[in-house]
Short mmCIF file of C-alpha atoms and ligand atoms in Angstrom, two decimals:
data_model
loop_
_atom_site.label_atom_id
_atom_site.label_comp_id
_atom_site.label_asym_id
_atom_site.label_seq_id
_atom_site.Cartn_x
_atom_site.Cartn_y
_atom_site.Cartn_z
CA UNK A 244 44.44 114.14 -11.16
CA UNK A 245 45.17 110.77 -12.74
CA UNK A 246 45.47 107.47 -10.90
CA UNK A 247 48.99 106.04 -10.98
CA UNK A 248 49.34 102.29 -10.80
CA UNK A 249 51.91 99.94 -9.26
CA UNK A 250 52.01 96.42 -10.67
CA UNK A 251 54.23 93.36 -10.41
CA UNK A 252 55.40 92.37 -13.88
CA UNK A 253 56.54 88.82 -13.10
CA UNK A 254 54.96 86.07 -10.94
CA UNK A 255 54.47 88.19 -7.80
CA UNK A 256 56.72 89.12 -4.86
CA UNK A 257 58.62 91.69 -6.91
CA UNK A 258 58.77 94.05 -3.92
CA UNK A 259 55.56 95.99 -4.60
CA UNK A 260 54.91 96.61 -0.90
CA UNK A 261 58.22 98.37 -0.38
CA UNK A 262 57.75 100.62 -3.42
CA UNK A 263 54.12 101.49 -2.57
CA UNK A 264 55.19 102.38 0.97
CA UNK A 265 57.99 104.59 -0.40
CA UNK A 266 55.85 106.34 -3.02
CA UNK A 267 52.74 106.67 -0.80
CA UNK A 268 54.25 109.79 0.71
CA UNK A 269 53.70 111.60 -2.60
CA UNK A 270 50.00 110.61 -2.77
CA UNK A 271 46.77 111.33 -0.89
CA UNK A 272 45.17 107.93 -1.33
CA UNK A 273 46.41 104.34 -1.82
CA UNK A 274 43.92 101.76 -3.12
CA UNK A 275 44.18 97.99 -3.46
CA UNK A 276 42.14 96.92 -6.49
CA UNK A 277 42.27 93.10 -6.70
CA UNK A 278 43.42 89.90 -5.03
CA UNK A 279 43.09 89.18 -1.36
CA UNK A 280 45.03 87.54 1.44
CA UNK A 281 46.97 85.43 -1.07
CA UNK A 282 49.14 88.56 -1.28
CA UNK A 283 51.97 89.18 1.16
CA UNK A 284 53.50 92.65 0.87
CA UNK A 285 56.55 93.20 3.06
CA UNK A 286 57.49 96.61 4.38
CA UNK A 287 60.54 97.24 6.53
CA UNK A 288 60.65 100.45 8.50
CA UNK A 289 63.65 100.84 10.79
CA UNK A 290 63.94 97.53 12.60
CA UNK A 291 60.24 96.66 12.20
CA UNK A 292 59.02 94.24 9.56
CA UNK A 293 55.36 94.24 8.52
CA UNK A 294 53.62 91.87 6.11
CA UNK A 295 50.30 93.14 4.75
CA UNK A 296 47.81 90.82 3.04
CA UNK A 297 44.63 92.87 2.60
CA UNK A 298 45.45 96.33 3.91
CA UNK A 299 47.01 98.75 1.40
CA UNK A 300 50.72 99.45 1.83
CA UNK A 301 50.09 103.17 2.31
CA UNK A 302 48.89 102.54 5.87
CA UNK A 303 52.23 103.45 7.48
CA UNK A 304 52.14 106.99 6.09
CA UNK A 305 50.12 108.96 8.60
CA UNK A 306 48.31 111.35 6.26
CA UNK A 307 47.29 108.81 3.61
CA UNK A 308 43.77 107.53 3.05
CA UNK A 309 43.74 103.78 2.29
CA UNK A 310 40.96 102.10 0.35
CA UNK A 311 40.27 98.41 -0.17
CA UNK A 312 38.51 98.43 -3.53
CA UNK A 313 35.52 96.42 -4.77
CA UNK A 314 37.84 94.14 -6.78
CA UNK A 315 39.45 92.77 -3.59
CA UNK A 316 38.25 89.66 -1.76
CA UNK A 317 38.39 89.93 2.02
CA UNK A 318 38.78 87.28 4.68
CA UNK A 319 37.66 88.89 7.95
CA UNK A 320 39.90 86.53 9.93
CA UNK A 321 43.13 87.52 8.14
CA UNK A 322 42.09 91.13 8.11
CA UNK A 323 41.50 91.28 11.87
CA UNK A 324 44.93 89.71 12.40
CA UNK A 325 46.42 92.53 10.32
CA UNK A 326 44.45 95.16 12.25
CA UNK A 327 45.65 93.67 15.56
CA UNK A 328 49.25 93.92 14.39
CA UNK A 329 48.80 97.58 13.50
CA UNK A 330 47.20 98.21 16.90
CA UNK A 331 50.11 96.47 18.64
CA UNK A 332 52.54 98.75 16.85
CA UNK A 333 50.48 101.79 17.85
CA UNK A 334 49.65 102.70 14.25
CA UNK A 335 46.41 104.67 14.05
CA UNK A 336 44.44 103.53 11.02
CA UNK A 337 40.72 103.66 11.89
CA UNK A 338 40.15 107.13 10.47
CA UNK A 339 42.18 106.37 7.34
CA UNK A 340 41.05 102.90 6.25
CA UNK A 341 38.00 102.44 4.02
CA UNK A 342 36.46 99.27 2.58
CA UNK A 343 34.31 99.21 -0.55
CA UNK A 344 30.90 97.71 0.12
CA UNK A 345 31.11 95.87 -3.19
CA UNK A 346 34.22 93.91 -2.17
CA UNK A 347 33.42 90.20 -1.77
CA UNK A 348 33.81 88.21 1.43
CA UNK A 349 35.83 85.01 1.72
CA UNK A 350 33.80 82.52 3.80
CA UNK A 351 35.37 79.65 5.75
CA UNK A 352 33.73 77.29 3.24
CA UNK A 353 35.59 79.06 0.40
CA UNK A 354 38.85 78.04 2.06
CA UNK A 355 37.44 74.57 2.63
CA UNK A 356 36.61 74.22 -1.09
CA UNK A 357 40.02 75.63 -2.08
CA UNK A 358 41.78 73.01 0.03
CA UNK A 359 39.53 70.14 -1.14
CA UNK A 360 39.89 71.15 -4.79
CA UNK A 361 43.68 71.37 -4.57
CA UNK A 362 43.87 68.01 -2.78
CA UNK A 363 41.73 66.44 -5.51
CA UNK A 364 43.99 67.84 -8.25
CA UNK A 365 46.98 65.94 -6.89
CA UNK A 366 50.03 66.53 -9.09
CA UNK A 367 48.08 68.99 -11.24
CA UNK A 368 47.49 71.31 -8.28
CA UNK A 369 47.82 75.07 -8.82
CA UNK A 370 49.89 75.49 -5.68
CA UNK A 371 47.25 77.88 -4.35
CA UNK A 372 47.87 79.75 -1.12
CA UNK A 373 44.63 78.04 0.04
CA UNK A 374 43.17 81.35 1.17
CA UNK A 375 39.88 80.71 -0.63
CA UNK A 376 40.63 83.12 -3.48
CA UNK A 377 39.49 80.96 -6.44
CA UNK A 378 36.19 79.81 -4.90
CA UNK A 379 35.33 83.37 -3.79
CA UNK A 380 35.87 84.84 -7.27
CA UNK A 381 33.91 81.86 -8.68
CA UNK A 382 30.96 82.85 -6.49
CA UNK A 383 31.38 86.48 -7.56
CA UNK A 384 31.18 85.69 -11.28
CA UNK A 385 28.58 82.96 -10.59
CA UNK A 386 26.47 85.67 -8.89
CA UNK A 387 26.28 83.88 -5.59
CA UNK A 388 28.77 85.87 -3.51
CA UNK A 389 28.43 87.72 -0.23
CA UNK A 390 29.71 91.27 -0.19
CA UNK A 391 30.96 93.58 2.55
CA UNK A 392 27.81 95.67 2.13
CA UNK A 393 25.72 92.60 3.02
CA UNK A 394 27.13 92.74 6.56
CA UNK A 395 24.99 95.86 7.08
CA UNK A 396 21.77 94.12 6.03
CA UNK A 397 19.30 92.57 8.49
CA UNK A 398 19.34 89.15 6.83
CA UNK A 399 23.13 88.77 6.63
CA UNK A 400 23.09 85.53 8.65
CA UNK A 401 20.45 84.01 6.35
CA UNK A 402 22.45 85.00 3.27
CA UNK A 403 25.50 83.40 4.83
CA UNK A 404 23.62 80.18 5.63
CA UNK A 405 22.20 79.96 2.08
CA UNK A 406 25.67 80.26 0.53
CA UNK A 407 27.16 77.86 3.05
CA UNK A 408 24.47 75.29 2.20
CA UNK A 409 25.43 75.53 -1.50
CA UNK A 410 29.06 75.06 -0.56
CA UNK A 411 28.33 72.01 1.59
CA UNK A 412 26.62 70.35 -1.39
CA UNK A 413 29.54 71.25 -3.63
CA UNK A 414 32.13 69.92 -1.19
CA UNK A 415 30.58 66.45 -1.51
CA UNK A 416 32.11 66.30 -5.00
CA UNK A 417 35.58 66.13 -3.48
CA UNK A 418 37.31 63.51 -1.37
CA UNK A 419 37.11 64.32 2.33
CA UNK A 420 39.78 66.51 3.91
CA UNK A 421 40.44 67.72 7.44
CA UNK A 422 38.79 71.09 8.07
CA UNK A 423 37.38 72.28 11.39
CA UNK A 424 34.48 74.23 9.94
CA UNK A 425 32.72 74.91 13.25
CA UNK A 426 35.81 76.52 14.77
CA UNK A 427 36.53 78.57 11.64
CA UNK A 428 32.93 79.79 11.48
CA UNK A 429 33.04 80.91 15.10
CA UNK A 430 36.21 82.92 14.43
CA UNK A 431 34.75 84.32 11.22
CA UNK A 432 31.63 85.70 12.90
CA UNK A 433 33.71 87.15 15.76
CA UNK A 434 35.85 88.93 13.19
CA UNK A 435 32.80 90.18 11.27
CA UNK A 436 31.81 92.01 14.47
CA UNK A 437 35.20 93.75 14.50
CA UNK A 438 35.18 94.55 10.78
CA UNK A 439 31.72 96.10 11.21
CA UNK A 440 33.31 98.94 13.15
CA UNK A 441 35.44 99.98 10.17
CA UNK A 442 34.40 102.50 7.51
CA UNK A 443 32.35 100.88 4.73
CA UNK A 444 32.07 103.11 1.67
CA UNK A 445 30.82 103.17 -1.87
CA UNK A 446 34.37 102.96 -3.09
CA UNK A 447 33.68 104.00 -6.67
CA UNK A 448 32.22 107.33 -5.47
CA UNK A 449 34.97 107.86 -2.94
CA UNK A 450 37.77 107.35 -5.45
CA UNK A 451 36.13 109.35 -8.24
CA UNK A 452 35.35 112.25 -5.88
CA UNK A 453 38.97 112.23 -4.73
CA UNK A 454 40.16 112.37 -8.35
CA UNK A 455 37.77 115.23 -9.10
CA UNK A 456 39.00 117.13 -6.05
CA UNK A 457 42.54 116.94 -7.42
CA UNK A 458 43.80 114.31 -4.97
CA UNK A 459 46.64 112.05 -6.01
CA UNK A 460 45.68 108.39 -6.06
CA UNK A 461 47.99 105.37 -6.21
CA UNK A 462 46.53 101.96 -7.11
CA UNK A 463 48.39 99.01 -5.57
CA UNK A 464 48.38 95.72 -7.44
CA UNK A 465 48.76 92.32 -5.88
CA UNK A 466 50.26 89.15 -7.37
CA UNK A 467 52.07 89.53 -10.69
CA UNK A 468 51.03 89.97 -14.30
CA UNK A 469 51.95 86.35 -15.16
CA UNK A 470 49.34 85.24 -12.60
CA UNK A 471 46.58 87.21 -14.39
CA UNK A 472 43.44 85.13 -14.95
CA UNK A 473 43.30 85.98 -18.68
CA UNK A 474 46.92 86.41 -19.71
CA UNK A 475 48.94 84.48 -17.12
CA UNK A 476 50.18 80.91 -17.38
CA UNK A 477 46.64 79.53 -17.21
CA UNK A 478 45.51 77.44 -15.35
CA UNK A 479 48.44 78.12 -13.02
CA UNK A 480 47.25 81.61 -12.20
CA UNK A 481 45.21 83.45 -9.61
CA UNK A 482 41.56 84.38 -10.15
CA UNK A 483 41.69 88.12 -10.78
CA UNK A 484 43.00 90.56 -13.38
CA UNK A 485 46.38 91.60 -12.09
CA UNK A 486 47.22 93.83 -15.08
CA UNK A 487 46.42 97.55 -15.31
CA UNK A 488 42.96 96.83 -16.80
CA UNK A 489 42.05 95.42 -13.37
CA UNK A 490 42.36 98.89 -11.84
CA UNK A 491 39.28 100.14 -13.69
CA UNK A 492 36.88 97.42 -12.60
CA UNK A 493 38.61 96.92 -9.23
CA UNK A 494 38.06 100.53 -8.19
CA UNK A 495 35.33 101.80 -10.51
CA UNK A 496 37.36 104.31 -12.50
CA UNK A 497 37.51 105.01 -16.23
CA UNK A 498 40.53 103.99 -18.35
CA UNK A 499 41.07 107.68 -19.16
CA UNK A 500 41.88 108.26 -15.46
CA UNK A 501 44.97 106.05 -15.52
CA UNK A 502 48.23 107.99 -15.40
CA UNK A 503 51.65 106.46 -14.82
CA UNK A 504 51.83 102.67 -14.84
CA UNK A 505 54.82 101.70 -12.73
CA UNK A 506 55.99 98.14 -13.28
CA UNK A 507 57.99 96.44 -10.53
CA UNK A 508 60.60 93.98 -11.77
CA UNK A 509 62.93 91.88 -9.67
CA UNK A 510 66.52 91.93 -10.99
CA UNK A 511 66.09 88.15 -11.45
CA UNK A 512 62.86 86.15 -11.36
CA UNK A 513 60.92 84.02 -8.88
CA UNK A 514 57.73 82.01 -8.78
CA UNK A 515 55.95 80.27 -5.90
CA UNK A 516 53.44 77.48 -6.51
CA UNK A 517 53.10 75.32 -9.62
CA UNK A 518 53.26 76.22 -13.29
CA UNK A 519 55.73 77.03 -16.06
CA UNK A 520 58.76 79.22 -15.48
CA UNK A 521 61.03 79.07 -18.54
CA UNK A 522 64.15 80.64 -16.96
CA UNK A 523 63.96 78.65 -13.71
CA UNK A 524 67.32 77.45 -12.37
CA UNK A 525 67.44 74.06 -10.68
CA UNK A 526 71.13 74.38 -9.98
CA UNK A 527 73.53 76.02 -7.51
CA UNK A 528 72.78 79.50 -8.94
CA UNK A 529 69.06 79.01 -8.27
CA UNK A 530 69.82 77.94 -4.72
CA UNK A 531 72.15 80.92 -4.27
CA UNK A 532 69.46 83.36 -5.44
CA UNK A 533 66.96 81.81 -3.01
CA UNK A 534 69.42 82.01 -0.12
CA UNK A 535 70.75 85.53 -0.70
CA UNK A 536 67.33 86.87 -1.75
CA UNK A 537 65.56 85.14 1.20
CA UNK A 538 63.11 83.81 -1.35
CA UNK A 539 60.48 82.25 0.88
CA UNK A 540 56.79 83.18 0.55
CA UNK A 541 55.60 86.09 2.71
CA UNK A 542 52.15 84.45 2.99
CA UNK A 543 52.86 80.72 3.08
CA UNK A 544 56.60 80.47 3.86
CA UNK A 545 57.07 78.13 0.87
CA UNK A 546 60.46 78.30 -0.91
CA UNK A 547 60.21 80.34 -4.09
CA UNK A 548 61.56 78.92 -7.34
CA UNK A 549 64.33 81.18 -8.68
CA UNK A 550 65.80 81.93 -12.10
CA UNK A 551 67.19 84.61 -14.41
CA UNK A 552 65.24 87.58 -15.69
CA UNK A 553 63.11 86.76 -18.74
CA UNK A 554 62.84 89.50 -21.40
CA UNK A 555 60.06 87.98 -23.61
CA UNK A 556 57.95 87.50 -20.46
CA UNK A 557 58.56 91.10 -19.41
CA UNK A 558 57.92 92.57 -22.86
CA UNK A 559 54.60 90.74 -22.80
CA UNK A 560 53.52 92.15 -19.43
CA UNK A 561 54.81 95.65 -20.24
CA UNK A 562 52.63 95.52 -23.36
CA UNK A 563 49.53 94.23 -21.53
CA UNK A 564 49.57 97.00 -18.95
CA UNK A 565 50.95 99.91 -20.96
CA UNK A 566 53.77 100.26 -18.45
CA UNK A 567 55.37 103.73 -18.54
CA UNK A 568 58.25 103.23 -16.10
CA UNK A 569 60.06 100.38 -14.39
CA UNK A 570 61.42 99.94 -10.88
CA UNK A 571 64.14 97.30 -10.52
CA UNK A 572 64.23 95.64 -7.10
CA UNK A 573 66.68 93.36 -5.29
CA UNK A 574 69.66 94.34 -7.44
CA UNK A 575 71.83 93.75 -4.35
CA UNK A 576 70.95 90.03 -4.45
CA UNK A 577 73.19 89.75 -7.54
CA UNK A 578 76.23 91.22 -5.73
CA UNK A 579 78.05 87.90 -5.49
CA UNK A 580 77.39 86.55 -8.98
CA UNK A 581 80.41 86.59 -11.29
CA UNK A 582 78.12 86.10 -14.27
CA UNK A 583 74.53 87.29 -14.56
CA UNK A 584 72.35 85.94 -17.32
CA UNK A 585 69.43 87.52 -19.14
CA UNK A 586 66.95 85.39 -21.08
CA UNK A 587 66.58 87.47 -24.26
CA UNK A 588 64.57 85.11 -26.50
CA UNK A 589 62.92 81.72 -26.52
CA UNK A 590 63.69 78.82 -28.74
CA UNK A 591 60.27 77.27 -29.30
CA UNK A 592 60.69 73.96 -31.06
CA UNK A 593 63.58 75.37 -33.13
CA UNK A 594 62.07 78.79 -33.80
CA UNK A 595 63.61 81.86 -32.15
CA UNK A 596 61.06 84.34 -30.85
CA UNK A 597 60.56 86.97 -28.19
CA UNK A 598 56.83 86.30 -27.97
CA UNK A 599 55.12 83.95 -25.54
CA UNK A 600 53.53 80.93 -27.22
CA UNK A 601 49.86 80.15 -26.51
CA UNK A 602 50.64 77.10 -24.46
CA UNK A 603 53.69 77.93 -22.45
CA UNK A 604 52.72 74.95 -20.24
CA UNK A 605 53.51 72.17 -22.67
CA UNK A 606 55.57 73.47 -25.58
CA UNK A 607 59.29 72.86 -25.71
CA UNK A 608 60.57 76.28 -24.72
CA UNK A 609 64.23 76.85 -24.02
CA UNK A 610 65.41 80.34 -23.18
CA UNK A 611 68.35 81.84 -25.06
CA UNK A 612 70.67 83.67 -22.68
CA UNK A 613 73.06 86.56 -22.89
CA UNK A 614 75.76 86.66 -20.19
CA UNK A 615 76.81 89.79 -18.34
CA UNK A 616 79.80 90.29 -16.09
CA UNK A 617 78.75 90.76 -12.47
CA UNK A 618 80.11 93.55 -10.23
CA UNK A 619 81.26 91.20 -7.45
CA UNK A 620 81.04 93.89 -4.78
CA UNK A 621 78.49 95.07 -2.25
CA UNK A 622 75.88 97.71 -3.11
CA UNK A 623 75.41 98.33 0.63
CA UNK A 624 76.85 101.86 0.61
CA UNK A 625 75.68 102.96 -2.84
CA UNK A 626 73.30 105.90 -2.52
CA UNK A 627 72.98 107.13 -6.11
CA UNK A 628 72.57 105.51 -9.51
CA UNK A 629 75.83 107.19 -10.57
CA UNK A 630 77.55 105.52 -7.65
CA UNK A 631 76.72 102.00 -8.87
CA UNK A 632 79.65 99.86 -10.02
CA UNK A 633 80.10 100.04 -13.82
CA UNK A 634 78.94 96.43 -14.36
CA UNK A 635 75.73 97.11 -12.41
CA UNK A 636 75.13 100.24 -14.50
CA UNK A 637 75.70 98.17 -17.64
CA UNK A 638 73.24 95.48 -16.49
CA UNK A 639 70.54 98.06 -15.72
CA UNK A 640 71.18 99.94 -19.00
CA UNK A 641 70.87 96.72 -20.95
CA UNK A 642 67.53 95.95 -19.27
CA UNK A 643 66.32 99.48 -19.98
CA UNK A 644 67.31 99.09 -23.63
CA UNK A 645 65.46 95.78 -23.88
CA UNK A 646 62.33 97.15 -22.17
CA UNK A 647 62.28 100.29 -24.28
CA UNK A 648 60.96 102.34 -21.34
CA UNK A 649 62.79 104.17 -18.54
CA UNK A 650 63.92 102.58 -15.30
CA UNK A 651 63.04 105.23 -12.73
CA UNK A 652 64.22 103.61 -9.49
CA UNK A 653 66.52 100.83 -8.32
CA UNK A 654 66.08 99.10 -4.99
CA UNK A 655 69.22 97.80 -3.29
CA UNK A 656 67.86 96.44 -0.01
CA UNK A 657 64.59 95.72 1.80
CA UNK A 658 64.65 98.92 3.89
CA UNK A 659 62.80 102.08 2.91
CA UNK A 660 65.99 104.10 2.46
CA UNK A 661 67.66 101.56 0.15
CA UNK A 662 66.32 103.06 -3.04
CA UNK A 663 68.21 104.83 -5.83
CA UNK A 664 65.99 107.35 -7.55
CA UNK A 665 66.74 108.86 -10.98
P1 GDP B 1052 55.54 91.96 -2.81
O1 GDP B 1052 54.55 90.85 -2.64
O2 GDP B 1052 55.72 92.33 -4.24
O3 GDP B 1052 55.25 93.16 -1.96
O4 GDP B 1052 56.94 91.37 -2.35
P2 GDP B 1052 57.21 90.44 -1.03
O5 GDP B 1052 57.12 91.28 0.17
O6 GDP B 1052 56.39 89.21 -1.07
O7 GDP B 1052 58.69 89.96 -1.35
C1 GDP B 1052 59.74 90.86 -1.52
C2 GDP B 1052 60.82 90.54 -0.48
O8 GDP B 1052 62.03 91.18 -0.85
C3 GDP B 1052 60.49 91.07 0.90
O9 GDP B 1052 61.06 90.22 1.85
C4 GDP B 1052 61.16 92.44 0.92
O10 GDP B 1052 61.50 92.87 2.23
C5 GDP B 1052 62.40 92.15 0.12
N1 GDP B 1052 62.94 93.27 -0.66
C6 GDP B 1052 62.26 94.26 -1.30
N2 GDP B 1052 63.13 95.05 -2.01
C7 GDP B 1052 64.36 94.51 -1.80
C8 GDP B 1052 65.67 94.83 -2.29
O11 GDP B 1052 65.88 95.76 -3.07
N3 GDP B 1052 66.71 94.03 -1.86
C9 GDP B 1052 66.52 92.98 -1.02
N4 GDP B 1052 67.58 92.27 -0.68
N5 GDP B 1052 65.30 92.65 -0.55
C10 GDP B 1052 64.24 93.40 -0.95
P1 IMO B 1053 51.94 89.07 -3.93
O1 IMO B 1053 50.90 90.16 -3.97
C1 IMO B 1053 53.34 85.24 -5.46
C2 IMO B 1053 50.29 82.29 -6.57
C3 IMO B 1053 50.17 81.05 -5.71
C4 IMO B 1053 49.68 80.05 -6.73
C5 IMO B 1053 48.77 80.89 -7.61
C6 IMO B 1053 47.30 80.78 -7.23
O2 IMO B 1053 52.56 88.88 -2.59
O3 IMO B 1053 52.93 89.25 -5.02
P2 IMO B 1053 45.80 81.59 -5.21
O4 IMO B 1053 46.04 81.61 -3.74
O5 IMO B 1053 45.56 82.93 -5.80
O6 IMO B 1053 44.74 80.59 -5.58
O7 IMO B 1053 47.16 81.01 -5.85
O8 IMO B 1053 49.18 82.24 -7.45
N1 IMO B 1053 50.19 83.59 -5.82
C7 IMO B 1053 51.23 84.39 -5.56
N2 IMO B 1053 52.54 84.22 -5.83
N3 IMO B 1053 52.90 86.38 -4.88
C8 IMO B 1053 51.58 86.56 -4.64
O9 IMO B 1053 51.08 87.72 -4.18
C9 IMO B 1053 50.67 85.52 -4.95
N4 IMO B 1053 49.35 85.36 -4.82
C10 IMO B 1053 49.05 84.16 -5.37
O10 IMO B 1053 51.41 80.70 -5.15
O11 IMO B 1053 50.76 79.61 -7.52
MG1 MG B 1054 54.44 88.91 -1.81
#
């Protein structure tokens, strides 16, 4: 069986968590393949709201095996908080949650460096979630990192101390900031003891054996394609490959194993943190999107910047990941807009294009918009795609035409049941 993939095609927070939770029922295994606790995936089941940072969003489906792949970076402190929340809700997960030994650990000093580096950047800051993501991936590629499998070795403490010593030298390069390292270290080691009780696996063997046995595997992406380390709005990106290529090295599977690539697209667009966002709205419409869409970060609580959907940006990320189907989320947020705009092209210094220029950060890009009539009614009671108001159907059809690939589902609310399936 092939591995299907769920990815965010914008700047994150497209509603991946909700869609993974919905689709997980049709799979045997859900695997996170990159990112770490910078992610915040919201799942609403009945009246309960859960936000997952490290744990795959298949955890609420009782029969599903959940794997945290080698491409993920794990902070034991955040992870234990997530485990505690699951315990509080009475959700049994211990027999169904597996962590790849090759996943890297986020140390307290990684968070310390993240915070010091951002403070030193001043106005140029990335707007990082300050979860230690960048410094941990730096240590991974710099061949200094500590991995989950190291926890099982006799000299784990010495390895930790050696890496910490390197970090303490490095930190001297930055102006001083407030960080209670002793307290964070204490918590970290307490949480390591708890994590130790979980199932550590050689993830690449586990996933490949599952595929061979005919199991259905769903790979869950974090962040969005425009935050990809290679193809995003560099340097305002995260530190992992968020596109479908990341699934292969984040889980240890071959490209030939990839099946459906399901791209999640918000019916408008948001971004949290710094960096370019061509269709951003700094006006009343932007404010209205933020308010109706409750656009505040699930991890940091920061207000998200809001704007219209951006076709050149989406064509780019569809291309990069070989997306085979699209899920539109948060269509209901547009209920009260008389006019809905779609950025169809860019004007780059007088030239009209639907391709992203190399330096989207500095060049004079202005989006060219097409206006669509809104439906000005509530989607609350709509249960089928056919039942959508005509203007909503027209908006979705126009997006589908522009994407050139099918839209397979439309989400009309945060709850599990608010999903229109083709
Ligand atoms: P993720 O990081 O991609 O999983 O997305 P987040 O959880 O960070 O942000 C998506 C937010 O939108 C969450 O608060 C979801 O509960 C909410 N949400 C998801 N789908 C819909 C939808 O169709 N309509 C509305 N109104 N909210 C949605
Ligand atoms: P999910 O999985 C939205 C953004 C941060 C910052 C940049 C770098 O919930 O969609 P980092 O902490 O990685 O150093 O931050 O990336 N960012 C996200 N934005 N959703 C996310 O995850 C994000 N993860 C990181 O705001 O601009
Ligand atoms: Mg999120």
